[in-house]
GROMACS .gro file of C-alpha atoms in nm:
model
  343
    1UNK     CA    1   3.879  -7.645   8.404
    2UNK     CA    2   3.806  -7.909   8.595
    3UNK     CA    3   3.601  -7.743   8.861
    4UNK     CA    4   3.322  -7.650   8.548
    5UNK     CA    5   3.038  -7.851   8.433
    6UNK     CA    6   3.015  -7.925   8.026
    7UNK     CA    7   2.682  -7.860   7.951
    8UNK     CA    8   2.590  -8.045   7.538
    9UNK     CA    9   2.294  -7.876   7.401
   10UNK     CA   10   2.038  -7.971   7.154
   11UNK     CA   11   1.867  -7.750   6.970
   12UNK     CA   12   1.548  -7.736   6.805
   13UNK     CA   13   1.257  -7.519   6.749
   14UNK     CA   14   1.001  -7.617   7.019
   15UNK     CA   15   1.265  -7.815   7.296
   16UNK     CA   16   1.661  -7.842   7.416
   17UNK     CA   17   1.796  -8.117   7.532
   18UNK     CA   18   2.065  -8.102   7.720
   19UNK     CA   19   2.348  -8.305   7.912
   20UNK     CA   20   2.558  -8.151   8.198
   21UNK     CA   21   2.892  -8.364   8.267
   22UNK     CA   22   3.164  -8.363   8.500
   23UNK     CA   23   3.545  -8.305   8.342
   24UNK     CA   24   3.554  -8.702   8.427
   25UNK     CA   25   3.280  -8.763   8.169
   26UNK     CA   26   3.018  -8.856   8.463
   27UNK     CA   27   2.637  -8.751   8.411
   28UNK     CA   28   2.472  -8.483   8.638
   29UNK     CA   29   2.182  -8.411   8.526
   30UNK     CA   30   1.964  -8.425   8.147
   31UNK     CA   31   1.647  -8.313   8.098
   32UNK     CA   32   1.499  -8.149   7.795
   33UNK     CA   33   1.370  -7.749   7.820
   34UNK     CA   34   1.088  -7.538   7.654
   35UNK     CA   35   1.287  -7.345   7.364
   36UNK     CA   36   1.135  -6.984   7.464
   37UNK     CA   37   1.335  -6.690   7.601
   38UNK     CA   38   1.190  -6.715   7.991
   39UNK     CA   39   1.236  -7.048   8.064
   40UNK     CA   40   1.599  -7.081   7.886
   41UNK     CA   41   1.686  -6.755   8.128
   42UNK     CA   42   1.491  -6.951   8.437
   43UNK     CA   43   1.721  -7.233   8.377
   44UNK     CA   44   2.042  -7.040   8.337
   45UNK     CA   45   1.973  -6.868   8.667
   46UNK     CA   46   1.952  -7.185   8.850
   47UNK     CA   47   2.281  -7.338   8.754
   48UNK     CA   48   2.502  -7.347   9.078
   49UNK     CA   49   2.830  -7.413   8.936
   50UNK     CA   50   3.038  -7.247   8.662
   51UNK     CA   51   2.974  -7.425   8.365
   52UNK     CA   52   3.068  -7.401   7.977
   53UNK     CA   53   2.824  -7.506   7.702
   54UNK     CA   54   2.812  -7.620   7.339
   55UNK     CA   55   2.585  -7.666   7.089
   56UNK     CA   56   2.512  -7.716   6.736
   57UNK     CA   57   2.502  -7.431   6.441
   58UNK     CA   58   2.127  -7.436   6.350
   59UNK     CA   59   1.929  -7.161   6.243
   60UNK     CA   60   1.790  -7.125   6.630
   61UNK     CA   61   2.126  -7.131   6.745
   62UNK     CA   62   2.165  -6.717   6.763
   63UNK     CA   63   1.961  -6.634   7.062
   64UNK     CA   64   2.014  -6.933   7.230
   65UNK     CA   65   2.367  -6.813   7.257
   66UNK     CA   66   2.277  -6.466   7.312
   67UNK     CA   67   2.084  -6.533   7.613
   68UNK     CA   68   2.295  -6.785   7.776
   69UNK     CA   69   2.632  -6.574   7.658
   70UNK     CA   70   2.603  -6.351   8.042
   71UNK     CA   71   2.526  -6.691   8.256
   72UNK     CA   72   2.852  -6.960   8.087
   73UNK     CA   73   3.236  -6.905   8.174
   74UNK     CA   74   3.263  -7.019   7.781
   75UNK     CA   75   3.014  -7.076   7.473
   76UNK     CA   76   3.095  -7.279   7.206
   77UNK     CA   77   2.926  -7.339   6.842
   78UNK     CA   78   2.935  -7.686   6.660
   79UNK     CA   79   3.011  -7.692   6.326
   80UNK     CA   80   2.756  -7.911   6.188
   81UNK     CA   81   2.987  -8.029   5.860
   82UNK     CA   82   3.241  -8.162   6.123
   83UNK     CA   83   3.038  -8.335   6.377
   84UNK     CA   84   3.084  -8.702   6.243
   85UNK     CA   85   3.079  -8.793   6.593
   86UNK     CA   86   2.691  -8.752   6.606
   87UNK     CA   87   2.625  -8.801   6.262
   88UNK     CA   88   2.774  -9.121   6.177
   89UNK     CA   89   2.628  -9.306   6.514
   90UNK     CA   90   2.446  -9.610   6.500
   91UNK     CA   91   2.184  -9.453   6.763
   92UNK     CA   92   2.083  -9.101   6.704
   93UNK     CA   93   1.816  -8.899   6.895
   94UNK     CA   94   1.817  -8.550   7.097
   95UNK     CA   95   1.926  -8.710   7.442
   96UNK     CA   96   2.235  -8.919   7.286
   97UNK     CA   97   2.334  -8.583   7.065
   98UNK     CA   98   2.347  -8.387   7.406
   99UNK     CA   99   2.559  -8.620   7.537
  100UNK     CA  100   2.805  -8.621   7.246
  101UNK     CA  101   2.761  -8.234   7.220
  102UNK     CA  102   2.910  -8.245   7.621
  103UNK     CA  103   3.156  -8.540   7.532
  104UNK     CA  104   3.354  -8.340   7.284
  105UNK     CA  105   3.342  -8.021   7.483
  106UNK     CA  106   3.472  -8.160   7.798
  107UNK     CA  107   3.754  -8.369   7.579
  108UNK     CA  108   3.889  -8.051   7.352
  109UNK     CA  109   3.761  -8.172   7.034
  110UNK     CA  110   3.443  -7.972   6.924
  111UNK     CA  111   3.469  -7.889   6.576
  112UNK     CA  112   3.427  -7.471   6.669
  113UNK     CA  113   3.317  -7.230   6.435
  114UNK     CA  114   3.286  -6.867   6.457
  115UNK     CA  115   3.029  -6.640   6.587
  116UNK     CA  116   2.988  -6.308   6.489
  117UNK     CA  117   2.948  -5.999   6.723
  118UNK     CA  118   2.559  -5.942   6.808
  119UNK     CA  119   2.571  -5.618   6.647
  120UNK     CA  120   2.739  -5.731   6.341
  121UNK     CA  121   2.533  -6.012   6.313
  122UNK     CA  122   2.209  -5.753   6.284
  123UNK     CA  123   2.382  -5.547   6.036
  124UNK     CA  124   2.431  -5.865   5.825
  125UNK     CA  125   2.076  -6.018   5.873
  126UNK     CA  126   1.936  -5.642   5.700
  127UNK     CA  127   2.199  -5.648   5.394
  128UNK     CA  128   2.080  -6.057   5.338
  129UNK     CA  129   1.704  -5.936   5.371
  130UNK     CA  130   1.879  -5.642   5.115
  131UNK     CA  131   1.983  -5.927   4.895
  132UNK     CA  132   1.648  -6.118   4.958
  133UNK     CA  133   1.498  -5.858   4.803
  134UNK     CA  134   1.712  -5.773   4.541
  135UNK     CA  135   1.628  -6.151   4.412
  136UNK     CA  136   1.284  -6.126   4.390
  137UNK     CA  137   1.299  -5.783   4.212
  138UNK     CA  138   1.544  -5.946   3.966
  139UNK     CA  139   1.272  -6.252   3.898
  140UNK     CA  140   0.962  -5.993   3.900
  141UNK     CA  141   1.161  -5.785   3.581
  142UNK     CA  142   1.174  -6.129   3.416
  143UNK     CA  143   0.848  -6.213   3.444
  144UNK     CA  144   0.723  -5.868   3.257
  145UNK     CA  145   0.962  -6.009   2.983
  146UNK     CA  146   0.777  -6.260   3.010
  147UNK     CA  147   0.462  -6.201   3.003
  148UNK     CA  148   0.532  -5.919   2.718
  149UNK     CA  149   0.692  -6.194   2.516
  150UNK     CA  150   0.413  -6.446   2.565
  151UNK     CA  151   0.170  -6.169   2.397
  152UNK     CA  152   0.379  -6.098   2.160
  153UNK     CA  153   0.481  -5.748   2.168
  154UNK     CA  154   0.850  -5.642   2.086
  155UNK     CA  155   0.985  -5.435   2.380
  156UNK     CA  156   1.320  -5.246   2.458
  157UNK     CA  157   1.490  -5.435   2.701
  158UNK     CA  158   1.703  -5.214   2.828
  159UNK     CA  159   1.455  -4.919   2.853
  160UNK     CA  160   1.219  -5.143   2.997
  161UNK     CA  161   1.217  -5.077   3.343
  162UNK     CA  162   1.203  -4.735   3.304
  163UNK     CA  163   0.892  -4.533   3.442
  164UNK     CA  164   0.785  -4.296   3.150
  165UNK     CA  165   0.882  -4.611   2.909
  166UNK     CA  166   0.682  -4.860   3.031
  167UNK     CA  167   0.417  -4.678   3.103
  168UNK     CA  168   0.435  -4.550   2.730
  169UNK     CA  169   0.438  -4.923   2.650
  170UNK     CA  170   0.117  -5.023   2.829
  171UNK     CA  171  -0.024  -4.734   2.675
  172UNK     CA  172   0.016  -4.833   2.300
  173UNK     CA  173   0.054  -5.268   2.308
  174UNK     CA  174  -0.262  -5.470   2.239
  175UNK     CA  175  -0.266  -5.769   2.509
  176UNK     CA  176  -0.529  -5.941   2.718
  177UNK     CA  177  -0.646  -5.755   3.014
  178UNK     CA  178  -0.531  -6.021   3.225
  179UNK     CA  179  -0.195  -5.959   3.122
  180UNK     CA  180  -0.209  -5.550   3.148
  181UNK     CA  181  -0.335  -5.667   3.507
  182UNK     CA  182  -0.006  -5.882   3.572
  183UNK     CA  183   0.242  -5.570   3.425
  184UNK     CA  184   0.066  -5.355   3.646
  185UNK     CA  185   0.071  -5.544   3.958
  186UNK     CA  186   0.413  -5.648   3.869
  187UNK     CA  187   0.585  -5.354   3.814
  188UNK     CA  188   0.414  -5.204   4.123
  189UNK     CA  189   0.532  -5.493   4.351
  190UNK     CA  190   0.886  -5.370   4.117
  191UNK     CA  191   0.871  -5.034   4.278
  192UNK     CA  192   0.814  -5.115   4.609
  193UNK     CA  193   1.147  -5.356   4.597
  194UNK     CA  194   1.346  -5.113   4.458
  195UNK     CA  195   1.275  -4.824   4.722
  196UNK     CA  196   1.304  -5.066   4.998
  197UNK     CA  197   1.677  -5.184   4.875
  198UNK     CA  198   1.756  -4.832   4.833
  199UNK     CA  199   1.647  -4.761   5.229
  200UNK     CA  200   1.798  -5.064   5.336
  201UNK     CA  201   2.143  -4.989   5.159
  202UNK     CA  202   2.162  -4.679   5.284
  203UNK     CA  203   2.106  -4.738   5.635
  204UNK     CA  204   2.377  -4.961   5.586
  205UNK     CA  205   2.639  -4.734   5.411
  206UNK     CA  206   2.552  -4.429   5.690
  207UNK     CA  207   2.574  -4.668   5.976
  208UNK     CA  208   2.891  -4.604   6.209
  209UNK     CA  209   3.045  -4.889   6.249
  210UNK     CA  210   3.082  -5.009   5.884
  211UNK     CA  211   3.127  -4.622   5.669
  212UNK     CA  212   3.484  -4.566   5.712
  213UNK     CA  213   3.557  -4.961   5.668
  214UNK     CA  214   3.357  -4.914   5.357
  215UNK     CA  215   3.522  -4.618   5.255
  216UNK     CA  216   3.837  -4.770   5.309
  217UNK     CA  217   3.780  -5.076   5.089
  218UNK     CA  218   3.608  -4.871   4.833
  219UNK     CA  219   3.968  -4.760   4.727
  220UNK     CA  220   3.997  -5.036   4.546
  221UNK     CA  221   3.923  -4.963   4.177
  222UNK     CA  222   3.609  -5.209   4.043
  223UNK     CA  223   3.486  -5.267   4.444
  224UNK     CA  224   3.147  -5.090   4.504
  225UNK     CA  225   2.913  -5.028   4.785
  226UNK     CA  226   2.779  -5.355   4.829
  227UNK     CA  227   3.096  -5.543   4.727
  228UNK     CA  228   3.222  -5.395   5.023
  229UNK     CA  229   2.943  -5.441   5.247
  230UNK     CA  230   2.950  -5.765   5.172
  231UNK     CA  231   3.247  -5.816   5.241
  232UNK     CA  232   3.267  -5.623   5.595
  233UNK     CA  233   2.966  -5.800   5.716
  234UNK     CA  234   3.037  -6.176   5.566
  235UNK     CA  235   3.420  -6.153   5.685
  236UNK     CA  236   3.384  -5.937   6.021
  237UNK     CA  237   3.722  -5.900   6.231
  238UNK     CA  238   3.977  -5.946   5.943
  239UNK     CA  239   4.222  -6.081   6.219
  240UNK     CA  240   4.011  -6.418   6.188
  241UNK     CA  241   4.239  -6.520   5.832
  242UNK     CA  242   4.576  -6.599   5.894
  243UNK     CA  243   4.681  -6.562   5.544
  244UNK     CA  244   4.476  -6.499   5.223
  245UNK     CA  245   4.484  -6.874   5.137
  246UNK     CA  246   4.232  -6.894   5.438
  247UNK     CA  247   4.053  -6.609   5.337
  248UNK     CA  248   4.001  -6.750   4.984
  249UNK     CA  249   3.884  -7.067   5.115
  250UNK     CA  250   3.626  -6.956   5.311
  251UNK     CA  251   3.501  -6.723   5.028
  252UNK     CA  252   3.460  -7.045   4.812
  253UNK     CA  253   3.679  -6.967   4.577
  254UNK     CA  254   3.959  -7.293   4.583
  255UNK     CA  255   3.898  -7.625   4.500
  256UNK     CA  256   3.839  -7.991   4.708
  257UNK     CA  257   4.124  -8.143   4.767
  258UNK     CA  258   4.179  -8.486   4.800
  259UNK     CA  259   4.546  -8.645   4.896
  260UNK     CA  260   4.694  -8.983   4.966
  261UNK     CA  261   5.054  -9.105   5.013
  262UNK     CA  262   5.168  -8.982   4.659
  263UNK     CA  263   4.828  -8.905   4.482
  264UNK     CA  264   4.654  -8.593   4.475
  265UNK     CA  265   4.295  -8.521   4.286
  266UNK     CA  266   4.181  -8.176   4.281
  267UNK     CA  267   3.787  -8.130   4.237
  268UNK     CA  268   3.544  -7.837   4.157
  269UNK     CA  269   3.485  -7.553   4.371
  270UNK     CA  270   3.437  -7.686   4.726
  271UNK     CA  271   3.063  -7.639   4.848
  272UNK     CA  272   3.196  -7.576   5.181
  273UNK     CA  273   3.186  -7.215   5.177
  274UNK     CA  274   3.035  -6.875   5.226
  275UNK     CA  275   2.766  -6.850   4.924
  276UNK     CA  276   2.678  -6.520   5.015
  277UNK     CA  277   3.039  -6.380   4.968
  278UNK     CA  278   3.095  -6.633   4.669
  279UNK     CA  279   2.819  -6.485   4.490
  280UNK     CA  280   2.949  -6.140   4.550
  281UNK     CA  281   3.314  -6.178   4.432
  282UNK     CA  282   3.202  -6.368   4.132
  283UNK     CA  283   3.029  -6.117   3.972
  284UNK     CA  284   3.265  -5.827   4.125
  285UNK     CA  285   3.524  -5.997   3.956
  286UNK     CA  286   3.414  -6.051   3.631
  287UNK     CA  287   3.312  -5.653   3.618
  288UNK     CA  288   3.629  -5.520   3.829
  289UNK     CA  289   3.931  -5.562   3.534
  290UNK     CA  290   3.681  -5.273   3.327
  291UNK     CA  291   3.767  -5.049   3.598
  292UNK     CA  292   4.112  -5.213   3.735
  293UNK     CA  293   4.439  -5.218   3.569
  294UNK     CA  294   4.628  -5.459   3.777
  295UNK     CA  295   4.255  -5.691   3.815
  296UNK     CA  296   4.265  -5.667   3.421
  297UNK     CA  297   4.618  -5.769   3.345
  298UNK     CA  298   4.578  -6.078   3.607
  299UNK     CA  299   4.271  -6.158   3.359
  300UNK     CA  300   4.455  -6.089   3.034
  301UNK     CA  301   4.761  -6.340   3.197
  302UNK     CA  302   4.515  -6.603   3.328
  303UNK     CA  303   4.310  -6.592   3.023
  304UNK     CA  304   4.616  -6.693   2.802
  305UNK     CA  305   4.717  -7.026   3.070
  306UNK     CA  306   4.276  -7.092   3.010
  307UNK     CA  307   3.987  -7.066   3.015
  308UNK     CA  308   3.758  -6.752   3.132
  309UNK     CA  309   3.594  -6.921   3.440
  310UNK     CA  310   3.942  -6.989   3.598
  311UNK     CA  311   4.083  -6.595   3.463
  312UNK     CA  312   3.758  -6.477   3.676
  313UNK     CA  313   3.858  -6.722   3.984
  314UNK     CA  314   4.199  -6.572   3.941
  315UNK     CA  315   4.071  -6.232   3.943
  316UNK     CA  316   3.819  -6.297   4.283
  317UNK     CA  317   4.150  -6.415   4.411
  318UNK     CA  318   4.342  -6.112   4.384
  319UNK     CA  319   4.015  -5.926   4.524
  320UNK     CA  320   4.013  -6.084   4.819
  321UNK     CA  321   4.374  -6.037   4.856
  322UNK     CA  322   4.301  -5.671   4.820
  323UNK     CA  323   4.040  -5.637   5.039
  324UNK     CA  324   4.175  -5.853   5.324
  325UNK     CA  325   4.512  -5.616   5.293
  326UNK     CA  326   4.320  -5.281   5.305
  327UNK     CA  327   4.125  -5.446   5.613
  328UNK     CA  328   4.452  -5.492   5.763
  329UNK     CA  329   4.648  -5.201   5.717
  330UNK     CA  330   4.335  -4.982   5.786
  331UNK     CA  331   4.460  -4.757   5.520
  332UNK     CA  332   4.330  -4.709   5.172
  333UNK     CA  333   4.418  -4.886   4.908
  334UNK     CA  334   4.766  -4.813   4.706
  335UNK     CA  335   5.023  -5.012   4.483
  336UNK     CA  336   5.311  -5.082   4.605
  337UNK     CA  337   5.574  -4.894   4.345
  338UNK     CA  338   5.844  -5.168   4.240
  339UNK     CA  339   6.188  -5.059   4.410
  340UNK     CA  340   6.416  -4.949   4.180
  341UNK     CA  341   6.770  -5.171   4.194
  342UNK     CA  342   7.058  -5.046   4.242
  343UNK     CA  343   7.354  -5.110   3.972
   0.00000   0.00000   0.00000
């Protein structure tokens, strides 16, 4: 590639910088650009020369790449865990991290990391809003515990978000009018959460591209609808794991790892992973062995070597093991009958 230019670009909210090189590291030309839509396109348009490009994972980093994606022979993403080249410099600003950007581009040694498809990517952003939302409904039914408790009224917690019972309760409990105010508002703010999930989750599960994949992965006993959304939309092309030991990795479910010459410390659960997916398989897996005989006899077996936290890591485990070979095989789920030997 040596005909291309190696373009390093910094990006931030309001300006890129960047730095276009030669494959012999020499500088053509830097200059720093107004981060809107028209003028990145202006600027693509103008380039001469092929050229490939690079920049950092940021949270504007999305439709950068999407607009420059039909004008570059080649766009890479920066992950920005692995860029100790611009981290760990003595002199750090936007022009010298364009330069560096370009620098390990041109040289092979950009730490990439993947990008999922546009359309995927959309699909994603609406079940993390889905999430989003769930969250704040979860932390609005706590506060009407709350606020009952603070007045002192006894409750039935698991009736309590319920229509017909809580407004029965509001109906019969002597508190402030302040706090009849805060229920009210509360559980209104409640409702409106709950039917917007329930829209968003369905668009979701009818949607084209993801109902037979969630089908599909719904074979496994204990995995439920947003289990496997999650899963479709966190992982995307299942061809991006080599092996399940990758898979489990990036789901955040092994440990650090720290080796040298004949000494090896293992750590806690490595922070360098996918939370959303984490979050997901932890509490899939500690529900899954009710519902899944092989899940619940990895439990039982993991539960007798220790403790319950590491039985529900094994279980996540053997999830994602699950998952990633459905994925594969595009077929639903089934286990594999032990082959009878033959005297």
């Amino acid at each position: 590639m040596n005909g291309f230019q190696y373009i390093g670009l910094d990006i931030h909210k309001r300006t890129i910088n960047y730095c276009v090189k030669t494959a012999d590291g020499k500088i053509v030309e830097e200059g720093r650009i107004v981060a809107n839509k028209h003028k990145l396109k202006s600027w693509a348009e103008a380039r001469r020369q092929p050229w490939v490009s690079a920049m950092e994972a940021t949270l504007f980093t999305h439709w950068v790449y999407d607009m420059l994606r039909p004008y570059a022979a080649e766009l890479k993403v920066a992950n920005p865990l692995l860029l100790k080249a611009i981290t760990a410099a003595k002199k750090k600003n936007d022009r010298v991290d364009a330069r560096t950007l370009a620098d390990l581009l041109r040289c092979d040694l950009l730490p990439e990391c993947y990008m999922m498809p546009a359309e995927l990517r959309d699909l994603r952003r609406v079940l993390r809003y889905r999430n989003f939302l769930v969250r704040h409904a979860t932390s609005l039914q706590n506060r009407i515990s709350g606020l009952l408790m603070e007045s002192g009224e006894s409750y039935n917690s698991r009736r309590l978000h319920g229509e017909r019972y809580f407004q029965q309760l509001l109906e019969h409990i002597e508190a402030p009018s302040s706090v009849l105010q805060m229920l009210r508002l509360s559980r209104g703010a409640l409702t409106v959460f709950s039917s917007m999930e329930k829209r968003l989750r369905r668009g979701l599960l009818q949607h084209p591209k993801l109902r037979e994949r969630v089908e599909r992965l719904r074979s496994i006993h204990g995995v439920g609808e947003v289990t496997a959304l999650t899963w479709a939309l966190e992982i995307g092309p299942p061809e991006r794991f080599p092996c399940v030991a990758r898979a489990c990795s990036y789901c955040g479910l092994t440990a650090a790892q720290r080796a040298s010459a004949d000494k090896e410390y293992r750590g806690p659960i490595s922070k360098q992973r996918n939370k959303h997916l984490q979050t997901i398989l932890i509490e899939a897996a500690k529900l899954a062995p009710r519902y899944n005989p092989q899940l619940a006899a990895v439990h039982a077996r993991e539960l007798k070597r220790s403790n319950a936290n590491r039985a529900t890591l094994a279980v996540a485990r053997k999830l994602v093991a699950y998952l990633l070979a459905v994925d594969r095989s595009q077929q639903p789920f089934q286990i594999k009958e032990p082959e009878a030997r033959v005297a």
